[in-house]
Coordinates of C-alpha atoms (C1' of nucleotides) in Angstrom, one line a residue:
Chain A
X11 CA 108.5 102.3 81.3
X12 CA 107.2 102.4 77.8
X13 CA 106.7 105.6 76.8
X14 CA 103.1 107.1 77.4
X15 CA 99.7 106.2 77.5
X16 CA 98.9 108.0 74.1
X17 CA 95.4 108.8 75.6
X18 CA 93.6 112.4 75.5
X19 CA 93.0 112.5 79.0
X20 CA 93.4 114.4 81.5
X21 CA 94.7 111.9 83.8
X22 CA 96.7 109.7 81.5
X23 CA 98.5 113.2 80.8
X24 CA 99.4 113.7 84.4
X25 CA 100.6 110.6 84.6
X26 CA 102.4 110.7 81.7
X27 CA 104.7 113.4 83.7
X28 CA 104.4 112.0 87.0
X29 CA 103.7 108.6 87.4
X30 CA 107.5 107.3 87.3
X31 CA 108.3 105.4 90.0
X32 CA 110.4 107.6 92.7
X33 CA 108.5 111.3 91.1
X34 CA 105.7 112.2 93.5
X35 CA 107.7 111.1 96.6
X36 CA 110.8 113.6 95.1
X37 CA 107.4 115.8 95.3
X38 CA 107.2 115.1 98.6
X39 CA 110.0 115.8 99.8
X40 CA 110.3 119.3 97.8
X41 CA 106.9 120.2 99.4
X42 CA 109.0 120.4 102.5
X43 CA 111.4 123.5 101.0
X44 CA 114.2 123.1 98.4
X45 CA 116.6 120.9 99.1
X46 CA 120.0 119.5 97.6
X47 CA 120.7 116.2 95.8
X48 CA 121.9 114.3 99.3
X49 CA 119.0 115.7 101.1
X50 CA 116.8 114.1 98.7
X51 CA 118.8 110.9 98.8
X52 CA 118.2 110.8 102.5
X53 CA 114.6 111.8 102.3
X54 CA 114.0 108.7 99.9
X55 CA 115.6 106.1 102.2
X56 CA 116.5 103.7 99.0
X57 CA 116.2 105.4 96.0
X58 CA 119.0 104.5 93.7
X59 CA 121.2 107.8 93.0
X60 CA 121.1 107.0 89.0
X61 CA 117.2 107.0 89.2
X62 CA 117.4 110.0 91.6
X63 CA 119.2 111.8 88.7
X64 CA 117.8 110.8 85.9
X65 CA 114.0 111.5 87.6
X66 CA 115.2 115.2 88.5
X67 CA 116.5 115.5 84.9
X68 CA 112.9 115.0 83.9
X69 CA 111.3 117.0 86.1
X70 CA 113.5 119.6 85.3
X71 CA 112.9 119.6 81.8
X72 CA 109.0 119.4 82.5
X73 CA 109.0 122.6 84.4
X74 CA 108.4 121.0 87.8
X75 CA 111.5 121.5 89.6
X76 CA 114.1 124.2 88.9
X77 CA 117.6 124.3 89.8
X78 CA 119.5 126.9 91.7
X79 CA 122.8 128.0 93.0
X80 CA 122.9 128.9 96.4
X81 CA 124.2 132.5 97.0
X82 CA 127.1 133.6 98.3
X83 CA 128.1 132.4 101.9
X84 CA 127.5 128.6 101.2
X85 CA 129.7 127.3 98.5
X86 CA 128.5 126.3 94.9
X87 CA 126.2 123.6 96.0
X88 CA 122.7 123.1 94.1
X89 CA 119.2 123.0 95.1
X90 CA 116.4 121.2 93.7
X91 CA 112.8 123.4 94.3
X92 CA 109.5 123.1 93.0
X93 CA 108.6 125.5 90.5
X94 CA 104.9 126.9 90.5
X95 CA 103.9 123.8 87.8
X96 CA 105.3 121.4 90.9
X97 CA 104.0 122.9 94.0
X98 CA 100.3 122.5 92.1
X99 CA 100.9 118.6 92.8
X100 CA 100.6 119.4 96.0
X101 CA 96.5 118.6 96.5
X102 CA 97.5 115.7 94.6
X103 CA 99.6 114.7 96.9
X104 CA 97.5 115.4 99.5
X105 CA 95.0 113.6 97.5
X106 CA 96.7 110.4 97.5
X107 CA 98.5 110.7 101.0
X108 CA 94.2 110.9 102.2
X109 CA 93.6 107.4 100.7
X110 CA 96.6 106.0 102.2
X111 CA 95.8 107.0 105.1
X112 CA 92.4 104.4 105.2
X113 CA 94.5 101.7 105.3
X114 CA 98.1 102.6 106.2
X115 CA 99.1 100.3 109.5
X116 CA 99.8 102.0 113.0
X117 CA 103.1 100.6 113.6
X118 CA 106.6 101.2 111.6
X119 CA 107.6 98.0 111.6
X120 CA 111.4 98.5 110.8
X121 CA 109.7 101.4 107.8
X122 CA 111.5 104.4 107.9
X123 CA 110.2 107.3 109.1
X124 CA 110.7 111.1 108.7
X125 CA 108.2 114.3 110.5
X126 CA 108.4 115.6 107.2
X127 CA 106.5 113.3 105.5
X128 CA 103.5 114.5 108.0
X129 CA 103.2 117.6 105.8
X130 CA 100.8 116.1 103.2
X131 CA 99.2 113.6 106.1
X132 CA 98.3 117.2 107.7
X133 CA 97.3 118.6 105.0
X134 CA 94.7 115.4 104.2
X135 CA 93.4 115.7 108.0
X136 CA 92.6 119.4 107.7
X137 CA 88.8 120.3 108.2
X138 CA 88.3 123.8 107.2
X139 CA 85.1 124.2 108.7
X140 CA 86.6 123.1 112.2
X141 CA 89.1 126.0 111.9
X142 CA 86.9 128.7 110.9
X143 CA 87.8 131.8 113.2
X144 CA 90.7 130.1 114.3
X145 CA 94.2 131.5 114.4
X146 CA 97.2 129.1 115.9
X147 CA 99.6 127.0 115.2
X148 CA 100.5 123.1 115.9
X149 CA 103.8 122.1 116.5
X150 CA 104.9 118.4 116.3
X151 CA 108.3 117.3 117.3
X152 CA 109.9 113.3 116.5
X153 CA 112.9 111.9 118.7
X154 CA 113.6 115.1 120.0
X155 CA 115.0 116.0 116.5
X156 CA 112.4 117.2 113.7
X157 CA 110.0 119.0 113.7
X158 CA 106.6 120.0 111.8
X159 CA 104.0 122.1 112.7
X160 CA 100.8 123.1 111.4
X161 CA 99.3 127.0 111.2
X162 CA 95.6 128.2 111.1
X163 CA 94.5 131.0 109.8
X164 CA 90.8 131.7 110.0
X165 CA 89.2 128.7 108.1
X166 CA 92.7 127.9 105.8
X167 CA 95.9 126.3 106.8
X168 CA 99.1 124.9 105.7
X169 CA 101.6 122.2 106.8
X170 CA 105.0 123.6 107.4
X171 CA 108.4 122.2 108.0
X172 CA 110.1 123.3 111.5
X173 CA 108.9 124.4 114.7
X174 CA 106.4 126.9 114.9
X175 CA 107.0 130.6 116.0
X176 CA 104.4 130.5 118.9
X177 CA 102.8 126.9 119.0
X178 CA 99.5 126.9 120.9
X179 CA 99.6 123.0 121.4
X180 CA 103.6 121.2 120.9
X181 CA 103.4 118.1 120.7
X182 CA 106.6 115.2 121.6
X183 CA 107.2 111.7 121.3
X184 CA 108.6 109.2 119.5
X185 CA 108.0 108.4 116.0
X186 CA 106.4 104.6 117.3
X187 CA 104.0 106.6 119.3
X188 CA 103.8 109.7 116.9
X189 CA 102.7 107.6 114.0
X190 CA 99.9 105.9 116.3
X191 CA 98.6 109.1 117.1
X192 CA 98.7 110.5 113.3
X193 CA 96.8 107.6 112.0
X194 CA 94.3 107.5 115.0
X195 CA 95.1 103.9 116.3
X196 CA 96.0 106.0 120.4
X197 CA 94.5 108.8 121.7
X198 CA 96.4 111.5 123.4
X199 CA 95.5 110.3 126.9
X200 CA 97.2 107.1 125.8
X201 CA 100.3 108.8 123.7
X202 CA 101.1 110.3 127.1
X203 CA 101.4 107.2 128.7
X204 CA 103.7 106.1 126.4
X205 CA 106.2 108.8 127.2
X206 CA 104.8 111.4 125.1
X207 CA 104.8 115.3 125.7
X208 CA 101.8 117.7 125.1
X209 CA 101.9 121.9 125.8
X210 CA 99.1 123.6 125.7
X211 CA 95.5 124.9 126.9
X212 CA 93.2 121.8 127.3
X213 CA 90.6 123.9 124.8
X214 CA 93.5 124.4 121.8
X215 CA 94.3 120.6 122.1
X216 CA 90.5 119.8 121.3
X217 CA 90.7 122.3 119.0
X218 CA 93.4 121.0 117.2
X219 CA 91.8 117.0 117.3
X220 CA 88.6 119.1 115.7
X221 CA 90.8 120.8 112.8
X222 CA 93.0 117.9 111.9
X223 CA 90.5 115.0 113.1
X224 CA 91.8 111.5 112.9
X225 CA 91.0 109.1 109.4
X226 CA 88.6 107.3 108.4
X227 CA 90.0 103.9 108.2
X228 CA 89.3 100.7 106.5
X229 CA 89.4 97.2 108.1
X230 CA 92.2 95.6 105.8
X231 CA 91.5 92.5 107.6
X232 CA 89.0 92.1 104.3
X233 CA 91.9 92.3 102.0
X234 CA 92.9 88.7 101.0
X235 CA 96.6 88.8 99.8
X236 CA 97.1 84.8 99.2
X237 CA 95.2 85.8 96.0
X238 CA 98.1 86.8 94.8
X239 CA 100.2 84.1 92.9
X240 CA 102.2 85.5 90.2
Chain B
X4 CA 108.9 97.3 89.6
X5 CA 111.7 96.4 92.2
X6 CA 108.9 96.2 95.3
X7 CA 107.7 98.8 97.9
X8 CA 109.3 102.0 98.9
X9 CA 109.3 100.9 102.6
X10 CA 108.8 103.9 104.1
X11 CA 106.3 104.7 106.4
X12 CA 104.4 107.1 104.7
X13 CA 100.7 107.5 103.5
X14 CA 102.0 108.7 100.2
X15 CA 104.2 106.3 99.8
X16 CA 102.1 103.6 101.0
X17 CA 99.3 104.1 98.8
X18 CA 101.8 104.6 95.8
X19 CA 102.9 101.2 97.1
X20 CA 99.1 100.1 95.8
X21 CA 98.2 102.0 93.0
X22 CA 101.3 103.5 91.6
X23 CA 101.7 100.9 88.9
X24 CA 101.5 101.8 85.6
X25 CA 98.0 101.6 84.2
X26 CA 96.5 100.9 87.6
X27 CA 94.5 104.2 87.6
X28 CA 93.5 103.9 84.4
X29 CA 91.6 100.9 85.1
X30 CA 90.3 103.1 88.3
X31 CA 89.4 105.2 86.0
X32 CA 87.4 103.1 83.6
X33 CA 85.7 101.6 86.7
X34 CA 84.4 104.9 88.1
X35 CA 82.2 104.8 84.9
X36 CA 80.5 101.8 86.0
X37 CA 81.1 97.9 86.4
X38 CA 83.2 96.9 83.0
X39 CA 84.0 93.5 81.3
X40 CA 87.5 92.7 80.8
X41 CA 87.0 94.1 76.7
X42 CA 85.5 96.9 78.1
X43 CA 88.5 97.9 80.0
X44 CA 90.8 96.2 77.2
X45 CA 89.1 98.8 74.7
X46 CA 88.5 101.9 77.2
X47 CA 92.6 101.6 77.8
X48 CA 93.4 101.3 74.6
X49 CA 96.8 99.9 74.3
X50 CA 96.5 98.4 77.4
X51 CA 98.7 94.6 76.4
X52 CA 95.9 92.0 77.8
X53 CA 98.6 90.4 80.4
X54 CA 99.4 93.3 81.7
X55 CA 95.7 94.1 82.2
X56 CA 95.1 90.5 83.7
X57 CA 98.0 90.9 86.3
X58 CA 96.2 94.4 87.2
X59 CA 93.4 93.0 87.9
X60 CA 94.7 90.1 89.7
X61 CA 96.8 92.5 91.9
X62 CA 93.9 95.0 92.7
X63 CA 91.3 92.4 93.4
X64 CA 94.1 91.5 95.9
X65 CA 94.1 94.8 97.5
X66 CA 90.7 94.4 97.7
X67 CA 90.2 97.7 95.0
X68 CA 87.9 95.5 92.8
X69 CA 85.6 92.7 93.0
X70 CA 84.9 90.5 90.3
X71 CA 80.9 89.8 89.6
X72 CA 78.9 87.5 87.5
X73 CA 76.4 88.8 85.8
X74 CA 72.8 87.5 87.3
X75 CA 70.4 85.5 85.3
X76 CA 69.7 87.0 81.8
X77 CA 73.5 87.6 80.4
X78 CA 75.3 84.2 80.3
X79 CA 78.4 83.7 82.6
X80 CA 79.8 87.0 81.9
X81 CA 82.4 88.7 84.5
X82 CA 82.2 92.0 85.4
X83 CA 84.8 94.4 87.4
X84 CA 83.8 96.7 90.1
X85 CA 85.0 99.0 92.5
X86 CA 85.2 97.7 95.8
X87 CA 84.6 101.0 98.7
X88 CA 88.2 101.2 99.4
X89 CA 88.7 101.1 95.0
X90 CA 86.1 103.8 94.6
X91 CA 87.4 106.1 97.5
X92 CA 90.5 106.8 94.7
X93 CA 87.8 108.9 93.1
X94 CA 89.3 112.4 94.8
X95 CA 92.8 111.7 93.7
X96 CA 91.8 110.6 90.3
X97 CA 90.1 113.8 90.5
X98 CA 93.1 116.4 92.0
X99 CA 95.4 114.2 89.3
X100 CA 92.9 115.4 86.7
X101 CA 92.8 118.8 87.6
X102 CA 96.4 119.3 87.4
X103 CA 97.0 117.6 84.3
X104 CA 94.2 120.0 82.9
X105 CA 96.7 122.7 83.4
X106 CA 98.8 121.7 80.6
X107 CA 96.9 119.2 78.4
X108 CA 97.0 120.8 74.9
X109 CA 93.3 121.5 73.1
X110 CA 93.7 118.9 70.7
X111 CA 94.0 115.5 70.7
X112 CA 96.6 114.9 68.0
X113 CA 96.3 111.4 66.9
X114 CA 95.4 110.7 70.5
X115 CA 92.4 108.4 71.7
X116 CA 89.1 110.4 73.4
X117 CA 86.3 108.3 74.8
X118 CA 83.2 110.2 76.4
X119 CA 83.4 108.9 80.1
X120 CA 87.2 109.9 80.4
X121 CA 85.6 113.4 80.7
X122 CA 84.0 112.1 84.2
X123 CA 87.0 113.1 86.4
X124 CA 87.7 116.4 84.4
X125 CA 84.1 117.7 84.7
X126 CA 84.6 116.8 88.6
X127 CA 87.6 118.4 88.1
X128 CA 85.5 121.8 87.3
X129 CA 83.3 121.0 89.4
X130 CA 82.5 124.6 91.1
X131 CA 80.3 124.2 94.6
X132 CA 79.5 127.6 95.5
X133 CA 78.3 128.4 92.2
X134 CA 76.1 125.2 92.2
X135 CA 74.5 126.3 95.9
X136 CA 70.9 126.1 95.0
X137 CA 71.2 124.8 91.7
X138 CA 69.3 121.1 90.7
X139 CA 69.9 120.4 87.5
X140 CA 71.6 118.4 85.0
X141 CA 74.0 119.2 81.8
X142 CA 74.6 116.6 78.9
X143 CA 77.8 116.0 76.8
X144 CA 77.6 113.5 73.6
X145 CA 80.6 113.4 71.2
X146 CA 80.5 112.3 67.8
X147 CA 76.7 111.4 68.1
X148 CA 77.5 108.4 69.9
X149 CA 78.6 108.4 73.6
X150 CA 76.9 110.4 76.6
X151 CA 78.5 111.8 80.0
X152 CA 76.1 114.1 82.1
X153 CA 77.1 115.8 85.2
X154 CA 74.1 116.6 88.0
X155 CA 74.2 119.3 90.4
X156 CA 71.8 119.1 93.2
X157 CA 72.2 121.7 95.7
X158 CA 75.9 122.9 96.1
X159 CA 76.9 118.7 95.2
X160 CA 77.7 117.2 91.6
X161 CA 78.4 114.4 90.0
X162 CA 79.7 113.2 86.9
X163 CA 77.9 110.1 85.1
X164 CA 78.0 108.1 82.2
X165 CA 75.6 108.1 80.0
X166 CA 72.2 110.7 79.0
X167 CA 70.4 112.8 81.5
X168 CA 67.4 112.1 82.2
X169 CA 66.3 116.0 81.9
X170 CA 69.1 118.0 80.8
X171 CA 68.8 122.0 80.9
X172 CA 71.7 121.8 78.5
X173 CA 72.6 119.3 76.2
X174 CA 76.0 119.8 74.0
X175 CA 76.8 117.6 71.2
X176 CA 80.0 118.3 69.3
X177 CA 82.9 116.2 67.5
X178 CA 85.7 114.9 69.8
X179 CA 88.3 117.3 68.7
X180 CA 85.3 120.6 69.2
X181 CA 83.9 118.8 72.6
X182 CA 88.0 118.6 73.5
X183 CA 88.6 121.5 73.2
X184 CA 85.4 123.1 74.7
X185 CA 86.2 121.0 77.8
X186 CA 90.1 122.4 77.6
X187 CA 88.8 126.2 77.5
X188 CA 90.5 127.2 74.6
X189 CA 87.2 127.2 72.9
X190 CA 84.2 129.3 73.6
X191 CA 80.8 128.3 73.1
X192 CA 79.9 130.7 70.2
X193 CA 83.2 129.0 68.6
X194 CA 82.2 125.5 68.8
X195 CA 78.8 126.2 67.6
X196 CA 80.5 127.9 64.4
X197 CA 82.6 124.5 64.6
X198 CA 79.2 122.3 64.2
X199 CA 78.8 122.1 67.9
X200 CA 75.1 121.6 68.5
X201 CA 74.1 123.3 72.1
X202 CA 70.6 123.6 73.7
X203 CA 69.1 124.9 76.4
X204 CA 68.0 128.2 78.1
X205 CA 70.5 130.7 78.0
X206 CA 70.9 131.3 81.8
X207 CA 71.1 127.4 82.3
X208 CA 74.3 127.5 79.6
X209 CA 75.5 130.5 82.1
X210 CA 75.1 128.6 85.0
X211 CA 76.9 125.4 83.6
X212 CA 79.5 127.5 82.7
X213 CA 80.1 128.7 86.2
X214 CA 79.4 125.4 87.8
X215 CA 81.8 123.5 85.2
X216 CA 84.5 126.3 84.7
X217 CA 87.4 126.3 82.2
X218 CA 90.8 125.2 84.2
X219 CA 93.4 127.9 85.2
X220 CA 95.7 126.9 82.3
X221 CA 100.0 127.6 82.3
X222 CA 101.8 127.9 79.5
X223 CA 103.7 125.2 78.2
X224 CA 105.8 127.5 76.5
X225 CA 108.0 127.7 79.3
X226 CA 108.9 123.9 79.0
X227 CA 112.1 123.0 77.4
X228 CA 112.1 119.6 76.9
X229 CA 115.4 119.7 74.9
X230 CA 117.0 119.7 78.0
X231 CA 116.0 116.1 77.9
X232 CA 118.7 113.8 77.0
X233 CA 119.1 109.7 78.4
Chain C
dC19 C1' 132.0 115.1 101.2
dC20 C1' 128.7 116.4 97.1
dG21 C1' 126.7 115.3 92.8
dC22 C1' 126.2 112.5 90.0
dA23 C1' 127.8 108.3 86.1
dT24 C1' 128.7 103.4 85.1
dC25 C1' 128.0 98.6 85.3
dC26 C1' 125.1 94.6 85.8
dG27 C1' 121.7 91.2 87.4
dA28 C1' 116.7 91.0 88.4
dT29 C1' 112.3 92.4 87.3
dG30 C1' 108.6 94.6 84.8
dT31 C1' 106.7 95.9 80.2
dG32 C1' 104.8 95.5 75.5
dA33 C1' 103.6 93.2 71.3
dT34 C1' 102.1 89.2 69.4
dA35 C1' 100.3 84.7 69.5
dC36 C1' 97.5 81.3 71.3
dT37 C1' 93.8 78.7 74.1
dG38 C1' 89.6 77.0 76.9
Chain D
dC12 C1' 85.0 86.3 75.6
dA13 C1' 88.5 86.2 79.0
dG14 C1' 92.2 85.6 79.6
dT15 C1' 97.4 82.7 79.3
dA16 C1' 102.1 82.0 77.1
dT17 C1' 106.1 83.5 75.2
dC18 C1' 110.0 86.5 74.4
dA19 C1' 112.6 90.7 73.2
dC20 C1' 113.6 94.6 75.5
dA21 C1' 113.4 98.6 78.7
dT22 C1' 113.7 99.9 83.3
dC23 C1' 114.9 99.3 88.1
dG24 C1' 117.7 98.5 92.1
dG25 C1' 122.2 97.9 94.2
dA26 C1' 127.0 98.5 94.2
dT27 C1' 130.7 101.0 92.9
dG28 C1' 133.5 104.6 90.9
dC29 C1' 135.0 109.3 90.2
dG30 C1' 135.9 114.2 89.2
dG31 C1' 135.5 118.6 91.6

DNA sequence: CCGCATCCGATGTGATACTG
DNA sequence: CAGTATCACATCGGATGCGG
């Protein structure tokens, strides 16, 4: 890209850091804990490794990610975390992932899909009034493989990687049927059906649909893209 | 840019729409009102005019703005708008802001300022527990030329172009005092001394203060950018 | 394997010029 | 005023290589 806006705003200036291509989604996936330079590779599906490089050389020298050596059992391999700068993109990120969200469709269709990348979707769901006086976690599990969960804590919570210590609702299904239910296209009666797994009391579950309530979506059918020619 | 991320992720996904370069600039711009095409051509700057065109084109597309004709007065003039789904960017323009707040520097260096880039950054501030039961209005105007005004009413605010109607305080400064009054490295007795021109009751200028407060700043210090080599 | 660096074709960008 | 046209150039994406 050329080289900055050259603008005295606030805005232009983040996005003079962090509006590369590939940056927020590296974001992303640091939210998730520090990770090493193949994790990241996975977590981005296609980026190229030279980008993938050269964007954590940035970062690095912008004070958003450090590096670190990992002590002594494992061998000398490196990992990429967020420094205090980086995790403050997180309501950013959470930001953005809420406007997606309006018009992001209920199916994969061939996309790829990680439970990880439902830590800032849970974060944009969260309804701190719901969860006032609440104390409990959510536990979501994809494929029988990964899992994410979600923890309460009298009126705040937080998105998590893992499984939670003592989930009051765990949730399991496949990620077809898990993204339907994130974006609010099924409802759990209907997730079930499709070979889905639910633990829990019947009242955590509706508290749980109360404190990370489904978006507000958008018909897209109004978007025209034959307007496009180029 | 090579196209989409393909992943199935609301981040990602609404990257995939507005992660261009310039393209929330021009949101920007556009949550100051309806603009012309030389209105947004001058409020980016150095915006090239087909790179500006093919924005457009794209978000009018993604159904983010609509084009308008002026009614009967003003010849055939075109004006952009946000569309619902275009204007609904407003809180990530917004957490953006407030991050890049953390670091911008207090002067503007040879850097363009307009007025109604301040919009998002006095949302930014935007306090609402210390505006519960506050309904009033404060007034920026920089150089003796443009206004922004931001109107609490009631534990909700809202940044606007233009003069208030009524402002309890009204602050009129030179960009580079104004800048850096909005950046809290200034106080208000400084940018008096600087030529600032601030009036109102004392306990409304209190109030704004604590409605509108300075950003939690880091030091940039820290930041080698040495380390930066391509 | 992990952590990148190099090469190269395709695409996007930026500055300027030009037009209905 | 509201864009389009052109072109040099930077960046991106994909493949591959390569030392530790």
């Amino acid at each position: 890209m050329g080289r900055g806006y050259n603008q005295h705003c606030t805005l232009a200036y983040a996005l003079d850091q962090i509006g590369e291509r590939w940056t927020l989604l590296i974001v992303r996936e640091l939210l998730a804990g520090p990770r090493r330079y193949t994790d990241l590779a996975q977590g981005l599906v296609t980026v190229p490794s030279n980008i993938l490089a050269s964007r954590l050389r940035d970062m690095e020298a912008l004070g958003l990610v450090a590096r670190k050596r990992l002590p002594a059992p494992a061998e000398n391999v490196t990992v990429y975390e967020l420094t205090e700068e980086g995790a403050a993109l997180s309501d950013a990120v959470t930001a953005l992932s809420r406007w997606g969200m309006r018009s992001l469709p209920p199916t994969t269709d061939g996309r790829a899909f990680r439970a990880h990348w439902l830590i800032p979707v849970m974060e944009a769901r969260f309804d701190p009034e719901a969860a006032a006086s609440v104390s409990e976690s959510y536990q979501l599990q994809i494929d029988d493989e990964e899992f994410v969960h979600f923890t309460v804590h009298d009126g705040h919570g937080e998105a998590l990687p893992g499984p939670a210590p003592e989930p009051a609702v765990a949730v399991s299904a496949d990620a077809e049927t898990l993204v339907a239910l994130a974006n609010g296209a099924i409802t759990i009666p209907e997730a079930t059906s499709r070979g889905a797994t639910i633990q829990g009391a019947p009242d955590a579950i509706q508290r749980m649909l109360e404190i990370l309530p489904p978006p507000t979506r958008t018909s897209k059918a109004t978007a025209r893209r034959d307007a496009v020619r180029r």
